[in-house]
mmCIF file of C-alpha atoms in Angstrom:
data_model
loop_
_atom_site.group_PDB
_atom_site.id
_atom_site.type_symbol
_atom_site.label_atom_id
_atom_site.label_comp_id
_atom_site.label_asym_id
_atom_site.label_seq_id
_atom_site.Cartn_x
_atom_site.Cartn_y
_atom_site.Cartn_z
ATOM 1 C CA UNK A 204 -28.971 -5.535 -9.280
ATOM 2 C CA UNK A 205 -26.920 -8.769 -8.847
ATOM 3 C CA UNK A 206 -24.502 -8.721 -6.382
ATOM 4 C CA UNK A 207 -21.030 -10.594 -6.254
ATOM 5 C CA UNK A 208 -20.912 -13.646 -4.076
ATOM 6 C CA UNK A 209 -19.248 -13.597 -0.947
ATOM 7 C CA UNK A 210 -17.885 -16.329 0.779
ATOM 8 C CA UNK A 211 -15.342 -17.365 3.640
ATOM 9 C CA UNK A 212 -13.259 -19.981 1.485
ATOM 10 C CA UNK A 213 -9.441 -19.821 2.556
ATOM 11 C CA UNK A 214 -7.386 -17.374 0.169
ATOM 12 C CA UNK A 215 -4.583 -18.552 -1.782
ATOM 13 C CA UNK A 216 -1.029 -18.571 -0.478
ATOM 14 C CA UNK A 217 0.588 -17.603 -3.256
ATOM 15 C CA UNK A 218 4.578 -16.333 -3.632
ATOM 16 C CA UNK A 219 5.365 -12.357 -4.648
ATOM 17 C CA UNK A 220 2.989 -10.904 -6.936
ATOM 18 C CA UNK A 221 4.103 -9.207 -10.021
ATOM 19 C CA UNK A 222 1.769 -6.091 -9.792
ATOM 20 C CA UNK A 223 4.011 -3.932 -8.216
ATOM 21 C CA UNK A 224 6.212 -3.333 -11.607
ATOM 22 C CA UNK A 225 2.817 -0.508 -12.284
ATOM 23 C CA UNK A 226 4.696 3.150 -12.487
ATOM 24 C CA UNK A 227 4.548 5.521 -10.285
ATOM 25 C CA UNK A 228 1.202 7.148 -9.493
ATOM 26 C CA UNK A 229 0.720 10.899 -11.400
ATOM 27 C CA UNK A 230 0.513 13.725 -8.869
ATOM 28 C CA UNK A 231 -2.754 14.562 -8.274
ATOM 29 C CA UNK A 232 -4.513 11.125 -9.695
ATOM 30 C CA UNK A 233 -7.443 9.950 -7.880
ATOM 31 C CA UNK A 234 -8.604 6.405 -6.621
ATOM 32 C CA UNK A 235 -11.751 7.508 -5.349
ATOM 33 C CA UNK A 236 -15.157 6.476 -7.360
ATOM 34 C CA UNK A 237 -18.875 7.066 -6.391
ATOM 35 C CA UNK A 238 -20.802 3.845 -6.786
ATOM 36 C CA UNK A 239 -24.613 3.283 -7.231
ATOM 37 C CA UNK A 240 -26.655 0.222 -8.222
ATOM 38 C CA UNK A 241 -25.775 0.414 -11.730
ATOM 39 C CA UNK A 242 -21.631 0.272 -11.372
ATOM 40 C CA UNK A 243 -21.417 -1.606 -7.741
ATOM 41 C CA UNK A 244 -20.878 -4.973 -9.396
ATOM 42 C CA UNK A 245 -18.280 -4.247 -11.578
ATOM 43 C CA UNK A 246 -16.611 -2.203 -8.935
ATOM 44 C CA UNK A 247 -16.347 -4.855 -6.231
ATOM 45 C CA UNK A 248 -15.069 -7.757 -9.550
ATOM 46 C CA UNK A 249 -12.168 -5.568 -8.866
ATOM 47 C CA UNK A 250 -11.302 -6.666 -5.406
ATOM 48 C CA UNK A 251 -10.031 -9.957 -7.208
ATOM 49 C CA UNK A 252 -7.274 -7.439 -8.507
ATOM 50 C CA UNK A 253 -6.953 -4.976 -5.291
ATOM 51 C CA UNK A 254 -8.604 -4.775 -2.117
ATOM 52 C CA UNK A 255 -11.289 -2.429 -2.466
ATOM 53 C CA UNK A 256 -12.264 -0.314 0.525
ATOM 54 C CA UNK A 257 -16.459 0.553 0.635
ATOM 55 C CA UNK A 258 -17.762 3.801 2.648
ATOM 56 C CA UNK A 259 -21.503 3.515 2.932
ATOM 57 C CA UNK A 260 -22.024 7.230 3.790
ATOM 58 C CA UNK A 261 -25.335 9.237 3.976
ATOM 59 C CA UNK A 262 -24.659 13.257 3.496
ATOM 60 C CA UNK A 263 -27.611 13.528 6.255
ATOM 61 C CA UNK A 264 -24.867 11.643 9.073
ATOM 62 C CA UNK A 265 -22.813 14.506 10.030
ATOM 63 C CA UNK A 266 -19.497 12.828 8.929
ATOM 64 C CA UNK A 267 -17.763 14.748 6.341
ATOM 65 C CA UNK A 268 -14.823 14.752 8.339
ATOM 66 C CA UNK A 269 -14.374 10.955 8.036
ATOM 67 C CA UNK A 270 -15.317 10.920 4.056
ATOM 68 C CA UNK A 271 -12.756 13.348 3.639
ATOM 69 C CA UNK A 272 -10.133 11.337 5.568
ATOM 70 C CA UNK A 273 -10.767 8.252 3.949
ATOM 71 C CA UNK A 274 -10.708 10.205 0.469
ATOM 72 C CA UNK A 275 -7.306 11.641 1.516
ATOM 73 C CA UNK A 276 -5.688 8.379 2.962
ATOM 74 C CA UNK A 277 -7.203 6.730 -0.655
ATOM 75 C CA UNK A 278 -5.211 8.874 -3.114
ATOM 76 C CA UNK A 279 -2.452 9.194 -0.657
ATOM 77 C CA UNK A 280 -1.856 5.284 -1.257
ATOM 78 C CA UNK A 281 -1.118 5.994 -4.747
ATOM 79 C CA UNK A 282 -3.192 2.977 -5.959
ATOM 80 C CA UNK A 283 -2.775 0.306 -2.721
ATOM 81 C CA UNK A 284 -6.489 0.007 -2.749
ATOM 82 C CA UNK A 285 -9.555 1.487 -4.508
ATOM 83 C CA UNK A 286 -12.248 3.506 -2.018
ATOM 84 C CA UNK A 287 -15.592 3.293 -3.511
ATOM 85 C CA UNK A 288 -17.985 5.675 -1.904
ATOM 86 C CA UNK A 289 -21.727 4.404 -1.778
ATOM 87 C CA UNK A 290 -24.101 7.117 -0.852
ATOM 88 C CA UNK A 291 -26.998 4.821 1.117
ATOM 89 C CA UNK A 292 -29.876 7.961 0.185
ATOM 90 C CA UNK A 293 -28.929 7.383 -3.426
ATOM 91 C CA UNK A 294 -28.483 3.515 -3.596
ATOM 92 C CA UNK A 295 -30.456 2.471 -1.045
ATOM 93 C CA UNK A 296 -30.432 -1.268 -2.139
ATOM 94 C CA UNK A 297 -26.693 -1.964 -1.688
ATOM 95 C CA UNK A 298 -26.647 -0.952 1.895
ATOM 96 C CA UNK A 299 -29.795 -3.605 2.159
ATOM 97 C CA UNK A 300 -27.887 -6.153 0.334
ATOM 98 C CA UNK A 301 -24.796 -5.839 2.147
ATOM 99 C CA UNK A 302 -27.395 -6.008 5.583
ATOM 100 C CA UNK A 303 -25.929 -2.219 6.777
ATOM 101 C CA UNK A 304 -27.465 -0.789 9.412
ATOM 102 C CA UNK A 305 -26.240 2.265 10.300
ATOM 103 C CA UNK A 306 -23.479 4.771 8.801
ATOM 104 C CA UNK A 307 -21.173 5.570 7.871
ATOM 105 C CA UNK A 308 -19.965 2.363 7.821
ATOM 106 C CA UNK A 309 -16.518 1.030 6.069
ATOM 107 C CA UNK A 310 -16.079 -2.446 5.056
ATOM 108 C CA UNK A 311 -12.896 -3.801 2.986
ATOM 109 C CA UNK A 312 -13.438 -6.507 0.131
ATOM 110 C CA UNK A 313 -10.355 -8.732 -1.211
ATOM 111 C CA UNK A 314 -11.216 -11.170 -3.741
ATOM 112 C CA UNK A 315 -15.209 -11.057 -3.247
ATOM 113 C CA UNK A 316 -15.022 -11.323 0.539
ATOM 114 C CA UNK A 317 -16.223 -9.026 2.603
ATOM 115 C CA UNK A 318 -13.814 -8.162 6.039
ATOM 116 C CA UNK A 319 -15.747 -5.249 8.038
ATOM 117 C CA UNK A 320 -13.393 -2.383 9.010
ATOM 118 C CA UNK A 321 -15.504 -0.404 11.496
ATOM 119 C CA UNK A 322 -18.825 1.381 12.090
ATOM 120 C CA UNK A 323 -19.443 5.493 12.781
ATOM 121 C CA UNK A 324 -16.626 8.190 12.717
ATOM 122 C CA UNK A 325 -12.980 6.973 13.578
ATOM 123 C CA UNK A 326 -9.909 9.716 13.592
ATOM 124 C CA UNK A 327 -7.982 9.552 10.155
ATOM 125 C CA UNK A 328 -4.686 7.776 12.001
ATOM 126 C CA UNK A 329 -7.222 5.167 13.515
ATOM 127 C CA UNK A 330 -8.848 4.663 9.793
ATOM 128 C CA UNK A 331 -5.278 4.440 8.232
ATOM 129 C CA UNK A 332 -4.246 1.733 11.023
ATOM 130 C CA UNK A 333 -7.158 -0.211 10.625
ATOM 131 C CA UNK A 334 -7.061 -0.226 6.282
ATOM 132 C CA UNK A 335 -3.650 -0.660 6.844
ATOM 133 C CA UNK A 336 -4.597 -4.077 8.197
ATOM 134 C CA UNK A 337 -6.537 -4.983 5.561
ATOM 135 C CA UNK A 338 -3.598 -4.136 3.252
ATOM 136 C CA UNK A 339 -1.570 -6.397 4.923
ATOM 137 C CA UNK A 340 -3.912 -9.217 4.823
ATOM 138 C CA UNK A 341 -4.609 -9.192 0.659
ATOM 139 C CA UNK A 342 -0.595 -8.914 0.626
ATOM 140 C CA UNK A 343 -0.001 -12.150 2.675
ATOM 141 C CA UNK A 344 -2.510 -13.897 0.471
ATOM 142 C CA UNK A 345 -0.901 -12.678 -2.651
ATOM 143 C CA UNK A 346 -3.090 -9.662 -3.499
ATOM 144 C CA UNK A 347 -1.056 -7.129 -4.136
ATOM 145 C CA UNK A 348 -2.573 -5.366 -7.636
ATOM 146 C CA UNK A 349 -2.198 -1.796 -7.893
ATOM 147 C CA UNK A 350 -5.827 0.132 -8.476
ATOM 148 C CA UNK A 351 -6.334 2.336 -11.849
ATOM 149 C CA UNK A 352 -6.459 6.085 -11.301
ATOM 150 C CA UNK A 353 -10.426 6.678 -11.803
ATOM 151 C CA UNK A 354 -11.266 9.659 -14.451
ATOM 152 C CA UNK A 355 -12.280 12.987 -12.733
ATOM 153 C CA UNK A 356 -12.250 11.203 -9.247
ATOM 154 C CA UNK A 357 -12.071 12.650 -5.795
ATOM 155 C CA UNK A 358 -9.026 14.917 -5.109
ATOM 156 C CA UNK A 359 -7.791 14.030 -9.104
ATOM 157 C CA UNK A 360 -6.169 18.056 -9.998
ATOM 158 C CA UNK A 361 -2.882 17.701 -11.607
ATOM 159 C CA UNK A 362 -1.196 16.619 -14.760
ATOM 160 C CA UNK A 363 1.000 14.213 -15.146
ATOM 161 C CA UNK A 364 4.413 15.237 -13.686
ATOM 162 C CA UNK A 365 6.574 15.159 -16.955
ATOM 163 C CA UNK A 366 9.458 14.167 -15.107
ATOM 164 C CA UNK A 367 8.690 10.746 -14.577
ATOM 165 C CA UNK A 368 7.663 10.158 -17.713
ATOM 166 C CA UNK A 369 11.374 7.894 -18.788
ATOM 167 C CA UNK A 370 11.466 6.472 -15.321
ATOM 168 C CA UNK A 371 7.203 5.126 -16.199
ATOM 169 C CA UNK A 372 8.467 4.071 -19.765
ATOM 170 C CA UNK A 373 10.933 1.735 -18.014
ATOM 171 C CA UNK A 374 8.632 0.667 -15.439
ATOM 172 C CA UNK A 375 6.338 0.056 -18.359
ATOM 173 C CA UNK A 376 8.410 -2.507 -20.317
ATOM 174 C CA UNK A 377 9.603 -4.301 -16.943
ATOM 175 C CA UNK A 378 13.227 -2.433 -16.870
ATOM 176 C CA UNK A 379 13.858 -1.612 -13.052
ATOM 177 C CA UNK A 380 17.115 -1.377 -13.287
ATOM 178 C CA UNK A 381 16.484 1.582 -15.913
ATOM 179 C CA UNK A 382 14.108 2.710 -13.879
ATOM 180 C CA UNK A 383 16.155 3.551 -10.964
ATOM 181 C CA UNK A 384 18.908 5.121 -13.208
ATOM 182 C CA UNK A 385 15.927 7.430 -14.335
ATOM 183 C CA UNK A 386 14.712 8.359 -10.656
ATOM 184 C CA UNK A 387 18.515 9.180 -10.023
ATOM 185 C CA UNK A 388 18.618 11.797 -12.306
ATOM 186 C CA UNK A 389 16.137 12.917 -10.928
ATOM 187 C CA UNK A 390 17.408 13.206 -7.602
ATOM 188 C CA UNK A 391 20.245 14.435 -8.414
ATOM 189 C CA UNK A 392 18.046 17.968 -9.582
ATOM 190 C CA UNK A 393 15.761 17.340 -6.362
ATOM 191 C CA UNK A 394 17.147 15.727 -3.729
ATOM 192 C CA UNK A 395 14.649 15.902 -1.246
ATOM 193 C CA UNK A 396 11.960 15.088 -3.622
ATOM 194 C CA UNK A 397 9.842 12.711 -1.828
ATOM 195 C CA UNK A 398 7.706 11.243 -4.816
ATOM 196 C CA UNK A 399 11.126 10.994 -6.557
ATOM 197 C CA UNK A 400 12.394 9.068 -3.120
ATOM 198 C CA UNK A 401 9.874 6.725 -2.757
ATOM 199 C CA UNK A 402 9.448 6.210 -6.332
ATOM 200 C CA UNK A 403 12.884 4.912 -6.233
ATOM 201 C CA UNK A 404 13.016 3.551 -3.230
ATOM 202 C CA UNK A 405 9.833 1.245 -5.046
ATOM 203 C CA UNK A 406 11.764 0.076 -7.818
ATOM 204 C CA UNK A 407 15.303 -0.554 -6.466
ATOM 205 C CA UNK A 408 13.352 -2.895 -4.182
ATOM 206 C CA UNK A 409 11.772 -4.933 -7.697
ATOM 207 C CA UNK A 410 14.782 -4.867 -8.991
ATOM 208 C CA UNK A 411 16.529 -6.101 -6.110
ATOM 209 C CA UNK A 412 13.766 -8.960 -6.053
ATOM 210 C CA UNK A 413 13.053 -9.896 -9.421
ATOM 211 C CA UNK A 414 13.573 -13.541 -10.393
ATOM 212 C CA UNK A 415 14.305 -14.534 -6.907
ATOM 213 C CA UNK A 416 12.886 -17.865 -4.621
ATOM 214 C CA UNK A 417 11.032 -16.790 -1.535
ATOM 215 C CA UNK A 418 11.751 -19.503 -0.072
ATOM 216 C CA UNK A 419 14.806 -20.093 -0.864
ATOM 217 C CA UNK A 420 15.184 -16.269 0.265
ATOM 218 C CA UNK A 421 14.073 -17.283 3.958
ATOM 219 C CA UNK A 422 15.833 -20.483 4.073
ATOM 220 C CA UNK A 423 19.208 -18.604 3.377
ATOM 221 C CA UNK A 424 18.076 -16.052 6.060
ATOM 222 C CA UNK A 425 17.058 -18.590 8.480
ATOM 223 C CA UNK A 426 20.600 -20.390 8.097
ATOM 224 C CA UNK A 427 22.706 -17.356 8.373
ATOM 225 C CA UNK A 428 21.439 -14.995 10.792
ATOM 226 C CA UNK A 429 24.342 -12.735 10.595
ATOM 227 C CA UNK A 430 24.881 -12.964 6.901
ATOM 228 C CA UNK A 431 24.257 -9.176 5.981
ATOM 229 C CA UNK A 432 22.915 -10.013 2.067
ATOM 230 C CA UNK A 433 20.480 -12.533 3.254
ATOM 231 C CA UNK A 434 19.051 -10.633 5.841
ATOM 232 C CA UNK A 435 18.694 -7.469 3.256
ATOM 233 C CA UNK A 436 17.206 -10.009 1.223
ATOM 234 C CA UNK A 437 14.744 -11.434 3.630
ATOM 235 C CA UNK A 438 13.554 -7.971 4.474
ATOM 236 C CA UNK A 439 13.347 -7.480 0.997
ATOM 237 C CA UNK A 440 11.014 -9.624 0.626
ATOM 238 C CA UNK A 441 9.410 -9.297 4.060
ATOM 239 C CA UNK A 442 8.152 -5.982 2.601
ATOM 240 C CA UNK A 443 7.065 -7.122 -0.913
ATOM 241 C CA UNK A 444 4.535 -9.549 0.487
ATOM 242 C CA UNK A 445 3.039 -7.216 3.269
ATOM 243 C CA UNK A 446 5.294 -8.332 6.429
ATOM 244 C CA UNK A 447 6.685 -4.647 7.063
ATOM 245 C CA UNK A 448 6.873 -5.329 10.743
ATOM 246 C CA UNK A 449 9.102 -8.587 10.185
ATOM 247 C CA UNK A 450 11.044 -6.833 7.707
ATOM 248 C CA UNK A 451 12.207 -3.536 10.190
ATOM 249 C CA UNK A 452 12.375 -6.214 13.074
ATOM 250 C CA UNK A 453 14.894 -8.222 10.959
ATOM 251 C CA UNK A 454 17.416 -5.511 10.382
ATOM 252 C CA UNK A 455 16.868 -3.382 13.307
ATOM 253 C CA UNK A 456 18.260 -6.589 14.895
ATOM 254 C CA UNK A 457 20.831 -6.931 13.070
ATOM 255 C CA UNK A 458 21.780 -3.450 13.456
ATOM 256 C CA UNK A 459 22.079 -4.201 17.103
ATOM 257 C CA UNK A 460 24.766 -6.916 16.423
ATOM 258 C CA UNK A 461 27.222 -5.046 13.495
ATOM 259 C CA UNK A 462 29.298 -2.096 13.111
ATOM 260 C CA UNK A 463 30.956 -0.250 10.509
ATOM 261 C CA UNK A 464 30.287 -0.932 6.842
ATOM 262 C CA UNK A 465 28.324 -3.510 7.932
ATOM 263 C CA UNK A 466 26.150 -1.504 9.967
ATOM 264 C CA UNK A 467 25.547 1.300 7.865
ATOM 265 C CA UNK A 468 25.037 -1.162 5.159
ATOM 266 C CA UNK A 469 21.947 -1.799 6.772
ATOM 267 C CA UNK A 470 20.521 1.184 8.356
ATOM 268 C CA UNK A 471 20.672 2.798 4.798
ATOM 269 C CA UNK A 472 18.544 -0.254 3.373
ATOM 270 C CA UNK A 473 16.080 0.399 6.301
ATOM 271 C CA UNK A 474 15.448 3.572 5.715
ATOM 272 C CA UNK A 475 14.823 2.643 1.596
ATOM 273 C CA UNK A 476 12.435 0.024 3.156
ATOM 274 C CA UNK A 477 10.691 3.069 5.315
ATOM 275 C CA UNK A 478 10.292 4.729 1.914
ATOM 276 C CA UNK A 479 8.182 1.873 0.475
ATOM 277 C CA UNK A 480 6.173 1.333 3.255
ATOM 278 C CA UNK A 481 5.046 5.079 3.585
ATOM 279 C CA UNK A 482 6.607 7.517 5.992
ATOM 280 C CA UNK A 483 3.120 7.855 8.137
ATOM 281 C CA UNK A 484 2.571 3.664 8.546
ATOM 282 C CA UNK A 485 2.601 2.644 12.181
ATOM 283 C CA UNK A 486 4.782 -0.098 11.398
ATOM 284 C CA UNK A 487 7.609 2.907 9.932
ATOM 285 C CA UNK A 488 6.696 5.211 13.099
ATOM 286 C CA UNK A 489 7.780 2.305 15.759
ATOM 287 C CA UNK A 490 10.631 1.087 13.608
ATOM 288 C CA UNK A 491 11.937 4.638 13.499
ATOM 289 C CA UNK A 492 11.742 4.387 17.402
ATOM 290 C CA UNK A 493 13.456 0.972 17.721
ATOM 291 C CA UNK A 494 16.322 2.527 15.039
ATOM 292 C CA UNK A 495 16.997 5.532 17.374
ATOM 293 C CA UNK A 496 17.063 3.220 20.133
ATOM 294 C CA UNK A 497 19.607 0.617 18.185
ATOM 295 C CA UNK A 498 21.856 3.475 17.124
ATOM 296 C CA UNK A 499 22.307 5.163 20.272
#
C-alpha cells in the first residue's frame, strides 16, 4: 500500500471557492465509506477536494456510541466533509502507517495533511465542535468542495426527494437565481420545511455573492460601518469562506445601532445566515443568544 504524502507546507489563501453551486443533498444520502488498504489512497486524494474526516475504530473498543455519532454528524453535513471509517482489526497497516496507537482515534485530512482531532470517546456536541473546527480551517484556506454521496453508505435510505428536482436542475447549470424561485414554490406548499429553508437559504446566499470582489467586499465594509448593504455583504461573505463567527458578530452589531426597516433588514438576513451555517453550530447557538440580547 502506498500512502499519500503528508506534509506541513502553508495552504493556499485563495478567494471564495466555487464548490458550493453543488445541489442540495438527497434525503437520506450517505457520506460515510468503509476504507481498507486497497481504497485508503484514493480516499484520502480526496481531501484535495474536501476535508476528509478518518475514524480508526476497532469493533473490540467499546465505542459504538461515538461511530454512530460521527456517522450521524457526517450525513447530517449534507456533503461538508467525507468520514471514512478504517476498521484497525481489518486494515491493520493504515493505523501503522499513520503511527496510531490507540482507538478510536479521529484525525481530519485537508489537502494531504493530516490535523489530529482527538483520541478515545468524546460526546457527539464535543465531536461536532471540534470537526467543526476543522471545517473552518479548509474554508479559510479555500477548501470548500462539497463530498459525493457514497453508494449504499452508512445511514443512505431514501430516494431522491422529487421535489427538488427543478430547484437541482438550476443549481446544476449555475442558475441561483432560478434556483431560489424553485425553493419558493416550494415553500410556499411547506413552509416550515427545513431542507426546503436551508436549501434556500444556500442559494440566495450564491446568488447574492456571485461575481463579486472579496476584497473589495471588505474594503466597502471597512469604510462604511453603518452602511446596511455592505455590512450584509461582508457577512455574506464572512460565511462563504468559513468566518461564521465574524459574520453574526458583524450584524448582531449592527443590529445594536439601527431601527426600523433598517433593523429588520438585518435580523431577517441573520437568521438566512443561521440557516446556512446549520441550526445546531456553536457559532448559530451563541449568535442566537447575542440576537435575543440585541433585540431586547
Amino acid at each position: 500500500m502506498t500512502l499519500p504524502k503528508f506534509t506541513s507546507r502553508a495552504m493556499d489563501l485563495s478567494g471564495i471557492a466555487a464548490a458550493a453551486k453543488a445541489p442540495p443533498v438527497p434525503p437520506g444520502a450517505s457520506f460515510v465509506i468503509d476504507v481498507d488498504e486497497q481504497n485508503f489512497e484514493a480516499v484520502m486524494q480526496l481531501s484535495t477536494r474536501h476535508p476528509v474526516v478518518v475514524e480508526l475504530y476497532s469493533p473490540r473498543a467499546n465505542a459504538q456510541a461515538l461511530s454512530d455519532d460521527l456517522i450521524a454528524l457526517a450525513n447530517a453535513a449534507g456533503g461538508a466533509y467525507l468520514l471514512a471509517r478504517v476498521n484497525v482489526d481489518a486494515a491493520g497497516q493504515i493505523a501503522q502507517a499513520l503511527g496510531i496507537q490507540a482507538v478510536p482515534t479521529v484525525i481530519g485530512v485537508v489537502a494531504g495533511q493530516l490535523a489530529p482531532l482527538f483520541q478515545g470517546t468524546r460526546s457527539k456536541a464535543e465531536a461536532e465542535s471540534v470537526i467543526g473546527q476543522l471545517l473552518q480551517v479548509a474554508a479559510s484556506n479555500g477548501l470548500v468542495g462539497r463530498a459525493e454521496p457514497v453508494a449504499g453508505g452508512a445511514g443512505e435510505t431514501d430516494e431522491a426527494d422529487p421535489r427538488f428536482a427543478a430547484a437541482d436542475a438550476a443549481l446544476e447549470r449555475g442558475d441561483f437565481a432560478a434556483a431560489v424561485v424553485e425553493y419558493d414554490k416550494i415553500l410556499a406548499q411547506t413552509p416550515n420545511d427545513p431542507e426546503a429553508k436551508a436549501g434556500r437559504a444556500q442559494v440566495a446566499l450564491l446568488a447574492r455573492s456571485t461575481g463579486s470582489d472579496p476584497a473589495a467586499v471588505l474594503a466597502a465594509a471597512q469604510a462604511e460601518p453603518d452602511s446596511v448593504d455592505a455590512q450584509l455583504a461582508a457577512a455574506d461573505l464572512e460565511v462563504l469562506t468559513g468566518q461564521p463567527d465574524q459574520a453574526f458578530g458583524r450584524l448582531i452589531a449592527l443590529i445594536r445601532t439601527s431601527a426600523g426597516p433598517d433593523r429588520e433588514t438585518v435580523r431577517v438576513r441573520l437568521l438566512e445566515l443561521f440557516e446556512v451555517v446549520g441550526a445546531a453550530e456553536p457559532a448559530v447557538l451563541k449568535a442566537r443568544r447575542d440576537l435575543m440580547s440585541a433585540l431586547f
